mmCIF file of C-alpha atoms in Angstrom:
data_model
loop_
_atom_site.group_PDB
_atom_site.id
_atom_site.type_symbol
_atom_site.label_atom_id
_atom_site.label_comp_id
_atom_site.label_asym_id
_atom_site.label_seq_id
_atom_site.Cartn_x
_atom_site.Cartn_y
_atom_site.Cartn_z
ATOM 1 C CA MET A 1 -4.908 19.070 10.954
ATOM 2 C CA ILE A 2 -4.391 17.534 7.522
ATOM 3 C CA PHE A 3 -7.620 16.583 5.747
ATOM 4 C CA PRO A 4 -8.182 12.797 6.081
ATOM 5 C CA TYR A 5 -7.567 11.991 2.433
ATOM 6 C CA GLY A 6 -6.639 8.407 3.288
ATOM 7 C CA GLU A 7 -10.050 7.602 4.779
ATOM 8 C CA TRP A 8 -11.874 9.089 1.799
ATOM 9 C CA VAL A 9 -9.722 7.166 -0.685
ATOM 10 C CA ILE A 10 -10.402 3.873 1.117
ATOM 11 C CA LEU A 11 -14.144 4.627 1.371
ATOM 12 C CA PHE A 12 -14.377 5.490 -2.331
ATOM 13 C CA LEU A 13 -12.541 2.310 -3.351
ATOM 14 C CA ALA A 14 -14.708 0.198 -1.042
ATOM 15 C CA LEU A 15 -17.912 1.618 -2.547
ATOM 16 C CA ALA A 16 -16.576 1.237 -6.097
ATOM 17 C CA THR A 17 -15.676 -2.432 -5.590
ATOM 18 C CA TRP A 18 -19.127 -3.199 -4.177
ATOM 19 C CA VAL A 19 -20.973 -1.360 -6.961
ATOM 20 C CA GLU A 20 -18.915 -3.119 -9.658
ATOM 21 C CA LYS A 21 -19.021 -6.448 -7.755
ATOM 22 C CA ARG A 22 -15.282 -6.909 -8.076
ATOM 23 C CA ALA A 23 -13.368 -9.713 -6.376
ATOM 24 C CA SER A 24 -11.496 -7.187 -4.203
ATOM 25 C CA ARG A 25 -14.685 -6.194 -2.364
ATOM 26 C CA ARG A 26 -13.963 -8.908 0.247
ATOM 27 C CA PHE A 27 -10.662 -7.201 1.016
ATOM 28 C CA PHE A 28 -12.292 -3.797 1.402
ATOM 29 C CA LEU A 29 -15.067 -5.291 3.542
ATOM 30 C CA PHE A 30 -12.478 -6.520 6.055
ATOM 31 C CA LEU A 31 -10.643 -3.217 5.774
ATOM 32 C CA THR A 32 -13.846 -1.323 6.627
ATOM 33 C CA ILE A 33 -14.569 -3.636 9.557
ATOM 34 C CA ALA A 34 -11.041 -3.030 10.888
ATOM 35 C CA TRP A 35 -11.586 0.739 10.614
ATOM 36 C CA LEU A 36 -14.926 0.538 12.463
ATOM 37 C CA ILE A 37 -13.396 -1.547 15.254
ATOM 38 C CA GLY A 38 -10.554 0.944 15.622
ATOM 39 C CA LYS A 39 -12.990 3.875 15.642
ATOM 40 C CA GLY A 40 -14.990 2.128 18.356
ATOM 41 C CA VAL A 41 -11.838 1.812 20.455
ATOM 42 C CA GLU A 42 -11.144 5.534 19.917
ATOM 43 C CA ILE A 43 -14.605 6.379 21.268
ATOM 44 C CA MET A 44 -14.373 4.058 24.270
ATOM 45 C CA VAL A 45 -10.717 4.833 25.086
ATOM 46 C CA PRO A 46 -10.154 8.522 24.285
ATOM 47 C CA SER A 47 -6.475 9.360 23.865
ATOM 48 C CA THR A 48 -4.883 11.867 26.208
ATOM 49 C CA MET A 49 -2.376 14.553 25.346
ATOM 50 C CA PRO A 50 0.394 14.595 24.332
ATOM 51 C CA TRP A 51 -0.040 11.174 22.661
ATOM 52 C CA HIS A 52 -2.942 10.966 20.226
ATOM 53 C CA TRP A 53 -3.555 7.401 19.083
ATOM 54 C CA HIS A 54 -5.608 7.044 15.886
ATOM 55 C CA PHE A 55 -6.790 3.507 16.593
ATOM 56 C CA ALA A 56 -8.932 3.397 13.429
ATOM 57 C CA ARG A 57 -5.921 4.110 11.217
ATOM 58 C CA LEU A 58 -3.711 1.758 13.201
ATOM 59 C CA ALA A 59 -6.317 -1.024 12.877
ATOM 60 C CA VAL A 60 -6.430 -0.543 9.094
ATOM 61 C CA MET A 61 -2.630 -0.576 8.900
ATOM 62 C CA LEU A 62 -2.425 -3.721 11.043
ATOM 63 C CA PHE A 63 -4.977 -5.586 8.918
ATOM 64 C CA PHE A 64 -3.352 -4.456 5.670
ATOM 65 C CA TRP A 65 0.076 -5.509 6.961
ATOM 66 C CA VAL A 66 -1.165 -9.028 7.822
ATOM 67 C CA TRP A 67 -2.931 -9.295 4.447
ATOM 68 C CA ALA A 68 0.164 -8.167 2.534
ATOM 69 C CA LEU A 69 2.485 -10.332 4.635
ATOM 70 C CA GLN A 70 0.533 -13.459 3.693
ATOM 71 C CA ARG A 71 1.095 -12.681 -0.001
ATOM 72 C CA ALA A 72 4.696 -11.484 0.201
ATOM 73 C CA GLU A 73 7.519 -13.620 -1.158
ATOM 74 C CA ARG A 74 10.191 -12.035 1.063
ATOM 75 C CA LYS A 75 9.106 -11.191 4.594
ATOM 76 C CA ILE A 76 11.963 -10.685 7.071
ATOM 77 C CA PHE A 77 14.772 -8.948 5.154
ATOM 78 C CA PRO A 78 12.667 -6.119 3.603
ATOM 79 C CA PHE A 79 11.013 -5.518 6.974
ATOM 80 C CA VAL A 80 14.361 -5.203 8.781
ATOM 81 C CA ILE A 81 15.878 -2.811 6.211
ATOM 82 C CA THR A 82 12.828 -0.534 5.994
ATOM 83 C CA SER A 83 12.564 -0.459 9.799
ATOM 84 C CA PHE A 84 16.189 0.685 9.928
ATOM 85 C CA ILE A 85 15.508 3.484 7.405
ATOM 86 C CA ILE A 86 12.472 4.840 9.220
ATOM 87 C CA SER A 87 14.290 4.612 12.578
ATOM 88 C CA MET A 88 17.021 6.808 11.092
ATOM 89 C CA GLU A 89 14.369 9.373 10.197
ATOM 90 C CA THR A 90 13.067 9.355 13.766
ATOM 91 C CA LEU A 91 16.543 9.929 15.184
ATOM 92 C CA PHE A 92 17.181 12.785 12.733
ATOM 93 C CA ILE A 93 13.921 14.471 13.716
ATOM 94 C CA VAL A 94 14.618 14.092 17.434
ATOM 95 C CA ASN A 95 18.275 15.215 17.361
ATOM 96 C CA ASP A 96 18.496 17.668 14.447
ATOM 97 C CA PRO A 97 15.012 18.697 13.277
ATOM 98 C CA GLY A 98 14.942 20.684 10.063
ATOM 99 C CA VAL A 99 18.496 19.785 8.990
ATOM 100 C CA ILE A 100 17.325 17.947 5.855
ATOM 101 C CA PRO A 101 14.992 20.082 3.683
ATOM 102 C CA TYR A 102 11.688 18.302 3.056
ATOM 103 C CA GLY A 103 12.943 15.530 5.333
ATOM 104 C CA SER A 104 9.568 13.806 5.634
ATOM 105 C CA TRP A 105 9.216 13.488 1.850
ATOM 106 C CA PHE A 106 12.832 12.429 1.465
ATOM 107 C CA PHE A 107 12.592 9.613 4.001
ATOM 108 C CA MET A 108 9.173 8.424 2.809
ATOM 109 C CA VAL A 109 10.352 8.161 -0.802
ATOM 110 C CA ALA A 110 13.519 6.421 0.384
ATOM 111 C CA LEU A 111 11.404 4.036 2.446
ATOM 112 C CA VAL A 112 9.261 3.099 -0.561
ATOM 113 C CA LEU A 113 12.312 2.584 -2.795
ATOM 114 C CA VAL A 114 14.090 0.440 -0.212
ATOM 115 C CA ALA A 115 10.945 -1.629 0.375
ATOM 116 C CA TRP A 116 10.573 -2.219 -3.360
ATOM 117 C CA LEU A 117 14.243 -3.022 -4.014
ATOM 118 C CA THR A 118 14.392 -5.532 -1.153
ATOM 119 C CA ALA A 119 10.971 -7.151 -1.630
ATOM 120 C CA LYS A 120 10.873 -7.239 -5.458
ATOM 121 C CA CYS A 121 7.050 -7.392 -5.523
ATOM 122 C CA TYR A 122 4.067 -5.210 -4.639
ATOM 123 C CA TRP A 123 2.780 -7.168 -1.641
ATOM 124 C CA GLY A 124 6.261 -7.641 -0.223
ATOM 125 C CA ALA A 125 6.995 -3.923 -0.491
ATOM 126 C CA ALA A 126 3.587 -3.066 1.005
ATOM 127 C CA ALA A 127 4.185 -5.441 3.921
ATOM 128 C CA ALA A 128 7.659 -4.029 4.590
ATOM 129 C CA PHE A 129 6.467 -0.427 4.316
ATOM 130 C CA THR A 130 3.430 -0.873 6.588
ATOM 131 C CA GLY A 131 5.140 -3.166 9.078
ATOM 132 C CA SER A 132 8.105 -0.859 9.555
ATOM 133 C CA ILE A 133 5.800 2.103 10.205
ATOM 134 C CA LEU A 134 3.801 0.114 12.772
ATOM 135 C CA LEU A 135 6.966 -0.925 14.579
ATOM 136 C CA ASN A 136 8.276 2.624 14.426
ATOM 137 C CA GLN A 137 5.238 3.908 16.351
ATOM 138 C CA VAL A 138 6.595 2.281 19.521
ATOM 139 C CA PHE A 139 10.064 3.677 18.847
ATOM 140 C CA VAL A 140 8.691 7.191 18.301
ATOM 141 C CA ARG A 141 6.640 6.978 21.490
ATOM 142 C CA PHE A 142 9.728 6.457 23.652
ATOM 143 C CA THR A 143 12.201 8.657 21.740
ATOM 144 C CA ASN A 144 9.814 11.626 21.876
ATOM 145 C CA GLU A 145 9.146 11.248 25.605
ATOM 146 C CA GLY A 146 9.769 14.634 27.224
ATOM 147 C CA ILE A 147 10.806 16.244 23.914
ATOM 148 C CA VAL A 148 7.632 17.018 21.967
ATOM 149 C CA ARG A 149 4.326 18.263 23.324
ATOM 150 C CA HIS A 150 2.092 16.496 20.815
ATOM 151 C CA ALA A 151 2.391 13.457 18.572
ATOM 152 C CA ASP A 152 -0.108 11.603 16.387
ATOM 153 C CA PHE A 153 0.128 7.836 15.936
ATOM 154 C CA PRO A 154 0.278 7.358 13.020
ATOM 155 C CA ASP A 155 1.339 10.768 11.799
ATOM 156 C CA ALA A 156 -1.170 12.343 9.386
ATOM 157 C CA PHE A 157 1.485 12.825 6.709
ATOM 158 C CA VAL A 158 2.659 9.208 6.968
ATOM 159 C CA TRP A 159 -0.931 7.932 6.822
ATOM 160 C CA ASN A 160 -2.020 9.992 3.814
ATOM 161 C CA PHE A 161 1.258 9.432 1.962
ATOM 162 C CA GLY A 162 1.110 5.689 2.604
ATOM 163 C CA VAL A 163 -2.473 5.309 1.405
ATOM 164 C CA GLY A 164 -1.805 7.464 -1.651
ATOM 165 C CA ILE A 165 1.391 5.747 -2.788
ATOM 166 C CA LEU A 166 0.006 2.227 -2.267
ATOM 167 C CA VAL A 167 -3.221 3.022 -4.141
ATOM 168 C CA VAL A 168 -1.404 4.655 -7.067
ATOM 169 C CA TRP A 169 1.097 1.800 -7.146
ATOM 170 C CA ALA A 170 -1.704 -0.795 -7.141
ATOM 171 C CA ALA A 171 -3.549 1.068 -9.927
ATOM 172 C CA LEU A 172 -0.417 1.168 -12.105
ATOM 173 C CA ARG A 173 0.187 -2.522 -11.405
ATOM 174 C CA ILE A 174 -3.377 -3.455 -12.400
ATOM 175 C CA GLY A 175 -3.152 -1.275 -15.503
ATOM 176 C CA TRP A 176 0.125 -2.919 -16.542
ATOM 177 C CA GLN A 177 -1.308 -6.415 -16.019
ATOM 178 C CA TYR A 178 -4.364 -5.474 -18.074
ATOM 179 C CA TYR A 179 -2.128 -4.140 -20.853
ATOM 180 C CA LEU A 180 -0.061 -7.346 -20.896
ATOM 181 C CA ALA A 181 -3.232 -9.459 -20.983
ATOM 182 C CA ARG A 182 -4.555 -7.458 -23.959
ATOM 183 C CA GLU A 183 -1.247 -7.835 -25.799
ATOM 184 C CA MET A 184 -1.271 -11.607 -25.222
ATOM 185 C CA GLN A 185 -4.848 -11.817 -26.504
ATOM 186 C CA LYS A 186 -3.892 -9.875 -29.630
ATOM 187 C CA LYS A 187 -0.917 -12.141 -30.265
ATOM 188 C CA ALA A 188 -3.050 -15.228 -29.719
ATOM 189 C CA ALA A 189 -5.670 -13.864 -32.137
ATOM 190 C CA ASP A 190 -2.989 -13.126 -34.740
ATOM 191 C CA VAL A 191 -1.591 -16.661 -34.423
ATOM 192 C CA LEU A 192 -5.047 -18.178 -34.821
ATOM 193 C CA LEU A 193 -5.701 -15.976 -37.860
ATOM 194 C CA VAL A 194 -2.412 -16.982 -39.496
ATOM 195 C CA ASN A 195 -3.020 -20.652 -38.765
ATOM 196 C CA GLY A 196 -6.543 -20.360 -40.123
ATOM 197 C CA VAL A 197 -5.335 -18.789 -43.368
ATOM 198 C CA ALA A 198 -2.629 -21.440 -43.753
ATOM 199 C CA THR A 199 -5.138 -24.250 -43.176
ATOM 200 C CA TYR A 200 -7.549 -22.713 -45.669
ATOM 201 C CA GLU A 201 -4.803 -22.394 -48.338
ATOM 202 C CA GLN A 202 -3.750 -26.009 -47.797
ATOM 203 C CA SER A 203 -7.319 -27.234 -48.167
ATOM 204 C CA GLU A 204 -7.731 -25.242 -51.396
ATOM 205 C CA GLU A 205 -4.522 -26.736 -52.808
ATOM 206 C CA GLN A 206 -5.706 -30.240 -51.952
ATOM 207 C CA GLU A 207 -9.038 -29.606 -53.701
ATOM 208 C CA LEU A 208 -7.240 -28.350 -56.795
ATOM 209 C CA LEU A 209 -5.017 -31.414 -56.840
#
């Protein structure tokens, strides 16, 4: 079993936002509540082999998808295209497993690129990526019937990869916005300094005259 990196990343970010009293702590509060509800369902409704449903992870993905969908500019088209890509991966795995080297990485990277190119923004890409994976869980459940002996929903690799790429992407986005804000402040300060010098020189000339 792959170590649950995704859960630890979300927990660390939730604690960090609360300690620093950042505006995003409301988001992580709801995310934590969704995880607790899903974990409660896992305890009350234990999954049976061969289908292992991680309700806590699915609850987090569902909440994040709704949150991202509300902030996405393009909703339908990116979702349809990314769902098609991930469905292709499922069919490849079912019919010809192992044909594409590092197939899981290849399709996940392709999924992120397609989501970004069709959505053109972070929240749109996140909504398309998460929504297509959620929809694909149903598709995987029926295509794998009678073929595989065990399946996790969501798959541990998909979960950890998704959390990792979205967190890194969000961090780079925040860092870029911070850099642009600093550059604008510097330019504004330079303009004020130049205007101040010009005003001072004009006042000196008027005094001399």
